[in-house]
Short mmCIF file of C-alpha atoms in Angstrom, two decimals:
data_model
loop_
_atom_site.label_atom_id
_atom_site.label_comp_id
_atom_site.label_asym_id
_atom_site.label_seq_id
_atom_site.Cartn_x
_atom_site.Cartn_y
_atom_site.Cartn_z
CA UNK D 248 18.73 -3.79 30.38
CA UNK D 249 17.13 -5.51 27.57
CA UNK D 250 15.25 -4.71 24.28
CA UNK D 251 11.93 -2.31 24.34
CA UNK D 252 9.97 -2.01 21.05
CA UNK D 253 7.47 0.32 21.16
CA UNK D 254 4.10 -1.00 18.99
CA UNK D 255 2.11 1.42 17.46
CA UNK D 256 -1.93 1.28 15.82
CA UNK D 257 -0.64 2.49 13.02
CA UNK D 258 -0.49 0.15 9.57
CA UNK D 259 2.54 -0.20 7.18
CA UNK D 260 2.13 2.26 4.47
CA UNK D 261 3.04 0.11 1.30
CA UNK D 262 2.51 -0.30 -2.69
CA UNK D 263 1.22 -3.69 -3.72
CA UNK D 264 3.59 -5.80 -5.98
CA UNK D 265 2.48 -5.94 -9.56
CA UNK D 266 0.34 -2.64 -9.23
CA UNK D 267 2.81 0.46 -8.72
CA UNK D 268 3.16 0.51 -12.28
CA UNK D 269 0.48 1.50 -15.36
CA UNK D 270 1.12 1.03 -19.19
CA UNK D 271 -1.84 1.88 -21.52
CA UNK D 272 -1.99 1.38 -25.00
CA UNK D 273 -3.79 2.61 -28.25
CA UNK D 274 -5.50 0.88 -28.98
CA UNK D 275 -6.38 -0.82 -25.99
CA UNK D 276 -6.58 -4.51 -27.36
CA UNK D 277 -2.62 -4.30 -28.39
CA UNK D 278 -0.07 -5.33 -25.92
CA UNK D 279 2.93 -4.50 -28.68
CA UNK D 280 5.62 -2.06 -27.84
CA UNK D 281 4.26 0.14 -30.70
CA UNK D 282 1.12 0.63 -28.83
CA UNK D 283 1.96 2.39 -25.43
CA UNK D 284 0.83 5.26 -25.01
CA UNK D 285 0.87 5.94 -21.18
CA UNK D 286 3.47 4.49 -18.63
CA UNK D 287 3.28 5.51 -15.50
CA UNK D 288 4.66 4.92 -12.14
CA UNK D 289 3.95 5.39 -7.86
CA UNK D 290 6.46 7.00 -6.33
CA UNK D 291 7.52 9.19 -3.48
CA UNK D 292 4.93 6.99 -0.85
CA UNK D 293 4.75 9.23 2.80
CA UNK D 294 2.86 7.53 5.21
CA UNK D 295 1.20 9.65 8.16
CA UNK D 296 -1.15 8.86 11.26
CA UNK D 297 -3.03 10.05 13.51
CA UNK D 298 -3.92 7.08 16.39
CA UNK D 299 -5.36 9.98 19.12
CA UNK D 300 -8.59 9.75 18.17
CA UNK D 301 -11.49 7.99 18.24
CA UNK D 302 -10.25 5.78 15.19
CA UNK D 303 -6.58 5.22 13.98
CA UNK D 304 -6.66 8.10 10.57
CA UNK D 305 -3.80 6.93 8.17
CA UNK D 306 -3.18 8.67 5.01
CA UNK D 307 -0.20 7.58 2.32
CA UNK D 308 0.46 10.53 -0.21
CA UNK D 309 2.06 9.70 -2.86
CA UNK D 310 3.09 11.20 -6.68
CA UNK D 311 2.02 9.51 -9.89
CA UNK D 312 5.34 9.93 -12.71
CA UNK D 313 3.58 9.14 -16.13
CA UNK D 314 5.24 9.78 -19.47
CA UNK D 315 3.77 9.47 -22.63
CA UNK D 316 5.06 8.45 -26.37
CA UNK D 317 3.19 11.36 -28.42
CA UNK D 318 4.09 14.64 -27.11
CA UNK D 319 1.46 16.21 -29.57
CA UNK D 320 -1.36 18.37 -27.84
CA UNK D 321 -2.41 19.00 -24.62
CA UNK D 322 -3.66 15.93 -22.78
CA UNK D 323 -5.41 14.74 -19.11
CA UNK D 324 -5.26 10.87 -18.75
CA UNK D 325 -6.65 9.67 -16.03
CA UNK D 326 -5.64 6.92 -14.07
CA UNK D 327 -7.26 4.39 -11.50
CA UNK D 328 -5.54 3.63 -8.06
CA UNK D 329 -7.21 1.55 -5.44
CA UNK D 330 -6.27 2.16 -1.21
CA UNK D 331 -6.76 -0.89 1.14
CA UNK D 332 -6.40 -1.57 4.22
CA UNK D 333 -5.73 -5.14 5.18
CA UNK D 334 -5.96 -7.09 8.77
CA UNK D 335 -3.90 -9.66 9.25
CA UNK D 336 -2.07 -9.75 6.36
CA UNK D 337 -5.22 -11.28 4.27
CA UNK D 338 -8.42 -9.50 5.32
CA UNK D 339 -10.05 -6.38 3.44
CA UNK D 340 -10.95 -4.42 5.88
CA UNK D 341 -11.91 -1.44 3.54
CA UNK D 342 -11.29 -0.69 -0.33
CA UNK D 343 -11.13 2.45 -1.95
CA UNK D 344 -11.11 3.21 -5.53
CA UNK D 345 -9.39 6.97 -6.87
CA UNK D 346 -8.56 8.66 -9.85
CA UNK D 347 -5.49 10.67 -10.42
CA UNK D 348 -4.99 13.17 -12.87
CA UNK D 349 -2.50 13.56 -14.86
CA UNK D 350 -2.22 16.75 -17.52
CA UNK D 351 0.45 16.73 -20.52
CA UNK D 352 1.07 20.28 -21.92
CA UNK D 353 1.31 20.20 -25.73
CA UNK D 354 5.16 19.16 -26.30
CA UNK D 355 5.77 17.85 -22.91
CA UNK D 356 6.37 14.05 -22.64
CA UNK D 357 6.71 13.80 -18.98
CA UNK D 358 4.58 15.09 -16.53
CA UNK D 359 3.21 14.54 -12.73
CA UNK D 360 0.38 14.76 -9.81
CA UNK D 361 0.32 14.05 -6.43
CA UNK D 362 -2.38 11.92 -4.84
CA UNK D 363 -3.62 10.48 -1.96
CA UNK D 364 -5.34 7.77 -0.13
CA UNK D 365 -6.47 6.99 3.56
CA UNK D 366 -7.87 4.65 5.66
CA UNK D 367 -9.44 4.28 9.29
CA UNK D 368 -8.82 1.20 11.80
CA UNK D 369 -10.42 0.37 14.93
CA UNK D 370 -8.15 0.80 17.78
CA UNK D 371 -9.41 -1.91 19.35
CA UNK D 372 -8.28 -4.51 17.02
CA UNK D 373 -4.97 -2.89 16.52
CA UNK D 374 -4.56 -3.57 20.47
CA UNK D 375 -2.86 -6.54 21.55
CA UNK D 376 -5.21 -8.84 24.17
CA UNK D 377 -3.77 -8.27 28.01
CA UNK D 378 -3.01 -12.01 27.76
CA UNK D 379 -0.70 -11.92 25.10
CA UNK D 380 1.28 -8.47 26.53
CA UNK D 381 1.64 -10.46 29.93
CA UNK D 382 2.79 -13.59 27.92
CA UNK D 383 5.45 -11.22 25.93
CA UNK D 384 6.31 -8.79 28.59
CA UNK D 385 6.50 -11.78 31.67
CA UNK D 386 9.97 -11.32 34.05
CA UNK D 387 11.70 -14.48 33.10
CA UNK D 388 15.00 -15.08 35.54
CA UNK D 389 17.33 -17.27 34.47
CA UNK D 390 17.40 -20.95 35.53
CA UNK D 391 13.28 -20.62 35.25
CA UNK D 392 11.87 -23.10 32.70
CA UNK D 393 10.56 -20.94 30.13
CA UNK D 394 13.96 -18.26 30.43
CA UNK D 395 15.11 -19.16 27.13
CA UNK D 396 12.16 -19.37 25.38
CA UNK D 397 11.59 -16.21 22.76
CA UNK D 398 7.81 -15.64 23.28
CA UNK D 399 7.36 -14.16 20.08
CA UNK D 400 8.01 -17.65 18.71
CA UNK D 401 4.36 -18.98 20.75
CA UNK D 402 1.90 -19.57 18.19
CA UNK D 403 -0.84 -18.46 20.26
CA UNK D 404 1.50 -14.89 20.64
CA UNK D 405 2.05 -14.90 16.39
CA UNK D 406 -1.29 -15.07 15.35
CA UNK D 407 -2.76 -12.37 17.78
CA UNK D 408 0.27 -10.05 16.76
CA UNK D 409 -0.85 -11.10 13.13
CA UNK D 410 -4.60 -10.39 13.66
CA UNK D 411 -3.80 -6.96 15.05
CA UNK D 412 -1.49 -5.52 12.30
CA UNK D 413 -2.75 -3.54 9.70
CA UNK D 414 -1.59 -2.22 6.18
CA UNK D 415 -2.46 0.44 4.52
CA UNK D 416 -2.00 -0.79 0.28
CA UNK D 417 -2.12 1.27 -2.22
CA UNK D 418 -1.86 0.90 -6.33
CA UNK D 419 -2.80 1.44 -9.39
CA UNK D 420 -6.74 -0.51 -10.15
CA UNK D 421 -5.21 -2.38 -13.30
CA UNK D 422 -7.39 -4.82 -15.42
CA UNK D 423 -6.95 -8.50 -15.56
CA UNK D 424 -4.93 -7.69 -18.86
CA UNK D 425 -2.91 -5.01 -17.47
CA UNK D 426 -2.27 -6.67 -14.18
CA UNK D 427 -0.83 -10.09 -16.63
CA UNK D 428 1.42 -7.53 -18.51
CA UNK D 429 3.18 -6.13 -15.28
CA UNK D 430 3.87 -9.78 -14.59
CA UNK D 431 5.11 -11.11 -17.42
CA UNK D 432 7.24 -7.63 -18.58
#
């Protein structure tokens, strides 16, 4: 009787608002619609992990869409993407920067490549401390004080759930400029 919920080391596998989409233009100091060149998109985000080992191994592959306005020539643009992964909501753990390739056949407007990123976490600070599984896990019988009291909603239970989650980001490394055009499109 009751509700189980399994936790795992694992992070959430996610794409960072503002960054899972690219436009470059030509040239690169124009921001008018007569200047794009590239747009390009994250899509298709599959999380796996591997928490047996020594360290928690998470990977998110992913595909890169891109489409271009001049079909003309053959063409490889590359394009930046950054992986993180983040404790607690706010704390780089680790940042890695990537490059995925993406090669236009003369004619072709669309075209796409898969890519991937990956991060390891410390199983240790993806545990929960015995204290807080006792405090969430405790037999409460009704008519006992605390009996209708959610433990989740203890502070002290909160922030050491929050300190032991971890996400794995990922998205494209955009400039200042290109970062202020996904947010104001």
């Amino acid at each position: 009787v009751g509700v189980t919920a399994t936790r795992s080391g694992c992070p959430t596998v996610a794409v960072v608002d503002g960054t899972g989409d690219i436009t470059t233009f030509n040239p690169v100091d124009s921001q008018d619609s007569h200047a794009v060149d590239v747009v390009a998109s994250i899509t298709k985000l599959r999380p796996t992990c591997n928490d047996a080992g020594a360290k928690i191994y998470s990977v998110a592959e992913f595909e890169v869409q891109a489409s271009r306005v001049d079909a003309r020539g053959a063409r490889t643009v590359a394009l930046p993407y950054f992986s993180t992964v983040v404790q607690g909501g706010s704390a780089v753990v680790a940042k890695r920067v990537g490059q995925v390739m993406i090669n236009f056949e003369d004619g072709q407007y669309r075209a796409s490549a898969p890519a991937k990123a990956a991060g390891y976490i410390d199983p240790a600070s993806a545990r929960l401390p015995d204290d807080i599984i006792a405090k969430i896990t405790k037999k409460r019988k009704p008519g006992d004080a605390d009996a209708a009291l959610d433990p989740m909603a203890d502070p002290e239970v909160k922030a050491a759930i929050q300190r032991s989650s971890f996400e794995l980001l990922v998205g494209f490394q955009l400039t200042e400029t290109q970062l202020k055009y996904n947010m104001t499109r």
